[in-house]
């Protein structure tokens, strides 16, 4: 066949194959255009999951009548004009090919009006051909109607799924955009029925309600609000508590400068941050916003703009990991930082009162006279003496018995032990209810954190192998080993290049003796080349320490004295990540007086 120029209609239909996959793809492009136009309210109306009708209406700036035909021309846009604009783009769209691509595979109508215009203008496209523009009635803003999607390319239409499935994709997309643009109002109507209404959220309380509307009360009630800044990066949002993990990665939302993206660097950083507190096979939930200089990130990577490329991916990875790691480490049992983000006003007052009372009375969580792994039979009296009113008998306090005349408004966060239940759980009274602690899980976490601290202080010691092992690798990997020997020595490996595609393993981390060192080294090598850093050695070490802590933790049916129970509670308050055991299970739960009263119908 001779070389020939393709027709504009065919060009647009080919472009539609990249941009328009299903009705949700159309909604994404149209809603993003509306947001770029400064809309404060966007209405999305669907029929039959979007296959029959998609209508998106906004109250944005609108399009001048003489520019409507240009809006349907390929690569025509008002968002960029030069390479500098492209490198620093902050708008959601910028390619200028969405509208003509959508119009090429549907019956299309564009109605728009600017605030200065006397009336709106309507432009229709069918079979890839635009009809003459006509006057129309429309408030300031823009409406786009897309009917009979893929009617002109029946082969593409056959790939669409059932109505329910296509609507579910649109619903998820609108949820994603609603979380990204809290100050904008988004409404979703399907087959004449209002399905979603995300109202504008400008203050912390309304943002919390919008978070609950989008992801449910379960996430909003078990998440931590985070905000961290450094190195020209700003990270904010919410991360789910480890105990609120999910079986699928279906509640993970990450935004770069307001753009929802999927990125391997980010996914790896989040997974590593949760590695020490998440049960195997579970996935964390999070909504995170990263703000970065637009010139340090390339958004012109994917036709549908799902991916970005960071100029310094390692720095972004380390920043996200450190931010989340520190936030999760601060979740000590009973600490204010571990309180659910959606506490009621009463619960917030109780938490504040507990923290304030502990501070003003000089309460400082400490281990007393405990050894590294065992529970004591007595505690230091001064840990509790300051918490009680005058006249309290020291003998009772030392035995861990709460005196009748004690002021319970001056109790530590996890309160004081009352009893042991079935040799498994500790019951503790707080100023506003009851704490139930899984004693084995809690003691396991305490011992694990102490072992990590002890090992971290010693550094990573290496031992030499009696017989060095040879590993076949690629030339690129061998080059890296030869160029970066210090990267491996810092991790406890002694590695040397012995041939163009062969390396020799001569030493391994001492603590990891007996593990599959060959596979571990190959994994470490892959991480260092891909990400510039690795935590695989630390993860292997932590797995061994976790096993040691589990075997050394107090077992079920071990009878504890009240003093021993109180010692465990105090250690939980002083230990990082003590809200979960090493396997991601919760170590404690709280029942407030309000919840207890509800159980027994008190006050009704």
mmCIF file of C-alpha atoms in Angstrom, residues 191-349:
data_model
loop_
_atom_site.group_PDB
_atom_site.id
_atom_site.type_symbol
_atom_site.label_atom_id
_atom_site.label_comp_id
_atom_site.label_asym_id
_atom_site.label_seq_id
_atom_site.Cartn_x
_atom_site.Cartn_y
_atom_site.Cartn_z
ATOM 1 C CA UNK A 191 -30.875 6.822 35.351
ATOM 2 C CA UNK A 192 -32.592 9.826 36.907
ATOM 3 C CA UNK A 193 -31.648 8.876 40.482
ATOM 4 C CA UNK A 194 -29.209 10.920 42.586
ATOM 5 C CA UNK A 195 -26.461 8.531 43.704
ATOM 6 C CA UNK A 196 -23.636 10.714 45.096
ATOM 7 C CA UNK A 197 -23.459 14.250 46.404
ATOM 8 C CA UNK A 198 -20.070 15.463 47.588
ATOM 9 C CA UNK A 199 -20.559 18.873 49.172
ATOM 10 C CA UNK A 200 -17.738 21.449 49.337
ATOM 11 C CA UNK A 201 -15.337 20.940 52.251
ATOM 12 C CA UNK A 202 -13.099 23.788 53.370
ATOM 13 C CA UNK A 203 -12.550 23.149 57.096
ATOM 14 C CA UNK A 204 -11.266 20.058 58.962
ATOM 15 C CA UNK A 205 -14.731 18.996 60.091
ATOM 16 C CA UNK A 206 -16.295 19.123 56.631
ATOM 17 C CA UNK A 207 -13.267 17.411 55.088
ATOM 18 C CA UNK A 208 -13.704 14.624 57.616
ATOM 19 C CA UNK A 209 -17.357 14.259 56.610
ATOM 20 C CA UNK A 210 -16.404 14.169 52.924
ATOM 21 C CA UNK A 211 -13.811 11.523 53.681
ATOM 22 C CA UNK A 212 -16.505 9.439 55.375
ATOM 23 C CA UNK A 213 -18.895 9.990 52.437
ATOM 24 C CA UNK A 214 -16.268 8.795 49.980
ATOM 25 C CA UNK A 215 -14.651 5.895 51.850
ATOM 26 C CA UNK A 216 -17.087 5.108 54.643
ATOM 27 C CA UNK A 217 -17.154 5.607 58.385
ATOM 28 C CA UNK A 218 -14.847 2.627 58.916
ATOM 29 C CA UNK A 219 -11.904 4.388 57.269
ATOM 30 C CA UNK A 220 -12.724 7.831 58.634
ATOM 31 C CA UNK A 221 -12.940 6.378 62.141
ATOM 32 C CA UNK A 222 -9.639 4.486 61.957
ATOM 33 C CA UNK A 223 -7.169 6.765 60.236
ATOM 34 C CA UNK A 224 -4.407 9.174 61.144
ATOM 35 C CA UNK A 225 -4.158 12.669 59.696
ATOM 36 C CA UNK A 226 -0.581 13.396 58.633
ATOM 37 C CA UNK A 227 1.292 16.438 57.387
ATOM 38 C CA UNK A 228 5.011 16.537 56.713
ATOM 39 C CA UNK A 229 7.254 18.929 54.816
ATOM 40 C CA UNK A 230 10.901 18.922 53.800
ATOM 41 C CA UNK A 231 13.226 19.187 50.824
ATOM 42 C CA UNK A 232 10.697 21.116 48.776
ATOM 43 C CA UNK A 233 8.089 18.359 49.263
ATOM 44 C CA UNK A 234 4.844 18.546 51.212
ATOM 45 C CA UNK A 235 2.875 15.414 52.098
ATOM 46 C CA UNK A 236 -0.552 15.520 53.731
ATOM 47 C CA UNK A 237 -3.692 13.424 53.980
ATOM 48 C CA UNK A 238 -4.829 10.387 55.918
ATOM 49 C CA UNK A 239 -3.422 6.898 56.423
ATOM 50 C CA UNK A 240 -5.442 3.991 57.754
ATOM 51 C CA UNK A 241 -4.480 2.344 60.993
ATOM 52 C CA UNK A 242 -2.890 -1.091 60.490
ATOM 53 C CA UNK A 243 -5.893 -2.690 62.185
ATOM 54 C CA UNK A 244 -8.069 -1.166 59.442
ATOM 55 C CA UNK A 245 -6.162 -2.877 56.622
ATOM 56 C CA UNK A 246 -8.016 -4.411 53.697
ATOM 57 C CA UNK A 247 -7.864 -7.633 51.713
ATOM 58 C CA UNK A 248 -7.463 -5.647 48.476
ATOM 59 C CA UNK A 249 -5.662 -2.453 47.507
ATOM 60 C CA UNK A 250 -8.994 -0.777 46.754
ATOM 61 C CA UNK A 251 -8.698 2.229 49.068
ATOM 62 C CA UNK A 252 -5.362 3.669 48.030
ATOM 63 C CA UNK A 253 -5.490 7.194 46.618
ATOM 64 C CA UNK A 254 -2.365 9.167 45.827
ATOM 65 C CA UNK A 255 -2.301 12.636 44.264
ATOM 66 C CA UNK A 256 0.568 14.683 42.889
ATOM 67 C CA UNK A 257 -0.299 18.376 42.689
ATOM 68 C CA UNK A 258 -3.994 17.438 42.630
ATOM 69 C CA UNK A 259 -3.601 14.762 39.930
ATOM 70 C CA UNK A 260 -4.539 11.171 40.785
ATOM 71 C CA UNK A 261 -1.666 8.900 39.749
ATOM 72 C CA UNK A 262 -0.354 5.356 40.138
ATOM 73 C CA UNK A 263 3.372 5.126 40.735
ATOM 74 C CA UNK A 264 5.663 2.201 41.586
ATOM 75 C CA UNK A 265 7.963 4.375 43.701
ATOM 76 C CA UNK A 266 5.079 5.530 45.884
ATOM 77 C CA UNK A 267 3.572 2.050 46.174
ATOM 78 C CA UNK A 268 6.929 0.619 47.287
ATOM 79 C CA UNK A 269 7.466 3.398 49.853
ATOM 80 C CA UNK A 270 4.023 2.890 51.400
ATOM 81 C CA UNK A 271 4.420 -0.883 51.518
ATOM 82 C CA UNK A 272 7.750 -0.555 53.302
ATOM 83 C CA UNK A 273 6.347 1.951 55.806
ATOM 84 C CA UNK A 274 3.626 -0.557 56.776
ATOM 85 C CA UNK A 275 5.883 -3.621 56.627
ATOM 86 C CA UNK A 276 6.378 -3.790 60.394
ATOM 87 C CA UNK A 277 2.741 -3.451 61.409
ATOM 88 C CA UNK A 278 0.675 -5.103 58.689
ATOM 89 C CA UNK A 279 -0.526 -8.689 58.558
ATOM 90 C CA UNK A 280 0.782 -10.685 55.597
ATOM 91 C CA UNK A 281 -1.466 -10.413 52.555
ATOM 92 C CA UNK A 282 -3.253 -7.295 53.831
ATOM 93 C CA UNK A 283 -3.175 -3.860 52.177
ATOM 94 C CA UNK A 284 -3.158 -0.427 53.830
ATOM 95 C CA UNK A 285 -5.746 2.228 53.045
ATOM 96 C CA UNK A 286 -4.658 5.827 52.496
ATOM 97 C CA UNK A 287 -5.484 9.172 50.895
ATOM 98 C CA UNK A 288 -2.257 11.121 50.362
ATOM 99 C CA UNK A 289 -1.502 14.424 48.658
ATOM 100 C CA UNK A 290 2.036 15.223 47.516
ATOM 101 C CA UNK A 291 2.850 18.796 46.542
ATOM 102 C CA UNK A 292 6.035 19.248 44.552
ATOM 103 C CA UNK A 293 7.540 21.792 42.196
ATOM 104 C CA UNK A 294 5.854 20.908 38.862
ATOM 105 C CA UNK A 295 9.239 21.147 37.127
ATOM 106 C CA UNK A 296 10.460 18.220 39.253
ATOM 107 C CA UNK A 297 7.809 15.855 37.929
ATOM 108 C CA UNK A 298 6.900 14.905 34.357
ATOM 109 C CA UNK A 299 3.157 14.444 33.840
ATOM 110 C CA UNK A 300 3.458 13.957 30.062
ATOM 111 C CA UNK A 301 4.153 10.220 30.317
ATOM 112 C CA UNK A 302 0.841 8.423 29.791
ATOM 113 C CA UNK A 303 -1.905 9.320 27.253
ATOM 114 C CA UNK A 304 -4.557 9.051 29.972
ATOM 115 C CA UNK A 305 -2.260 10.836 32.488
ATOM 116 C CA UNK A 306 -2.409 7.938 34.964
ATOM 117 C CA UNK A 307 1.346 7.967 35.564
ATOM 118 C CA UNK A 308 4.055 10.510 36.291
ATOM 119 C CA UNK A 309 7.849 10.409 36.373
ATOM 120 C CA UNK A 310 9.750 12.054 39.230
ATOM 121 C CA UNK A 311 13.051 13.717 38.454
ATOM 122 C CA UNK A 312 14.459 12.403 41.757
ATOM 123 C CA UNK A 313 12.478 9.258 42.483
ATOM 124 C CA UNK A 314 14.751 8.139 45.321
ATOM 125 C CA UNK A 315 14.240 11.370 47.253
ATOM 126 C CA UNK A 316 10.456 11.126 46.832
ATOM 127 C CA UNK A 317 10.533 7.471 47.906
ATOM 128 C CA UNK A 318 12.572 8.182 51.049
ATOM 129 C CA UNK A 319 10.462 11.231 51.952
ATOM 130 C CA UNK A 320 7.187 9.309 51.737
ATOM 131 C CA UNK A 321 8.626 6.317 53.598
ATOM 132 C CA UNK A 322 10.010 8.432 56.459
ATOM 133 C CA UNK A 323 6.802 10.462 56.784
ATOM 134 C CA UNK A 324 4.556 7.405 57.040
ATOM 135 C CA UNK A 325 7.037 5.392 59.107
ATOM 136 C CA UNK A 326 7.251 8.154 61.731
ATOM 137 C CA UNK A 327 3.468 8.596 61.787
ATOM 138 C CA UNK A 328 2.888 4.879 62.344
ATOM 139 C CA UNK A 329 5.660 4.692 64.947
ATOM 140 C CA UNK A 330 3.885 7.352 67.003
ATOM 141 C CA UNK A 331 0.785 5.181 67.432
ATOM 142 C CA UNK A 332 1.498 4.110 70.981
ATOM 143 C CA UNK A 333 -1.414 2.434 72.688
ATOM 144 C CA UNK A 334 -3.561 5.038 74.407
ATOM 145 C CA UNK A 335 -1.614 7.960 72.928
ATOM 146 C CA UNK A 336 -3.566 10.930 71.603
ATOM 147 C CA UNK A 337 -1.976 10.468 68.174
ATOM 148 C CA UNK A 338 -3.532 7.037 67.876
ATOM 149 C CA UNK A 339 -7.058 8.276 68.490
ATOM 150 C CA UNK A 340 -9.377 7.777 65.515
ATOM 151 C CA UNK A 341 -9.672 10.851 63.342
ATOM 152 C CA UNK A 342 -13.453 10.842 63.616
ATOM 153 C CA UNK A 343 -13.806 10.973 67.397
ATOM 154 C CA UNK A 344 -16.915 12.686 68.642
ATOM 155 C CA UNK A 345 -16.557 15.946 70.507
ATOM 156 C CA UNK A 346 -17.085 14.131 73.796
ATOM 157 C CA UNK A 347 -14.403 11.564 73.006
ATOM 158 C CA UNK A 348 -11.990 14.360 72.048
ATOM 159 C CA UNK A 349 -12.595 16.091 75.374
#
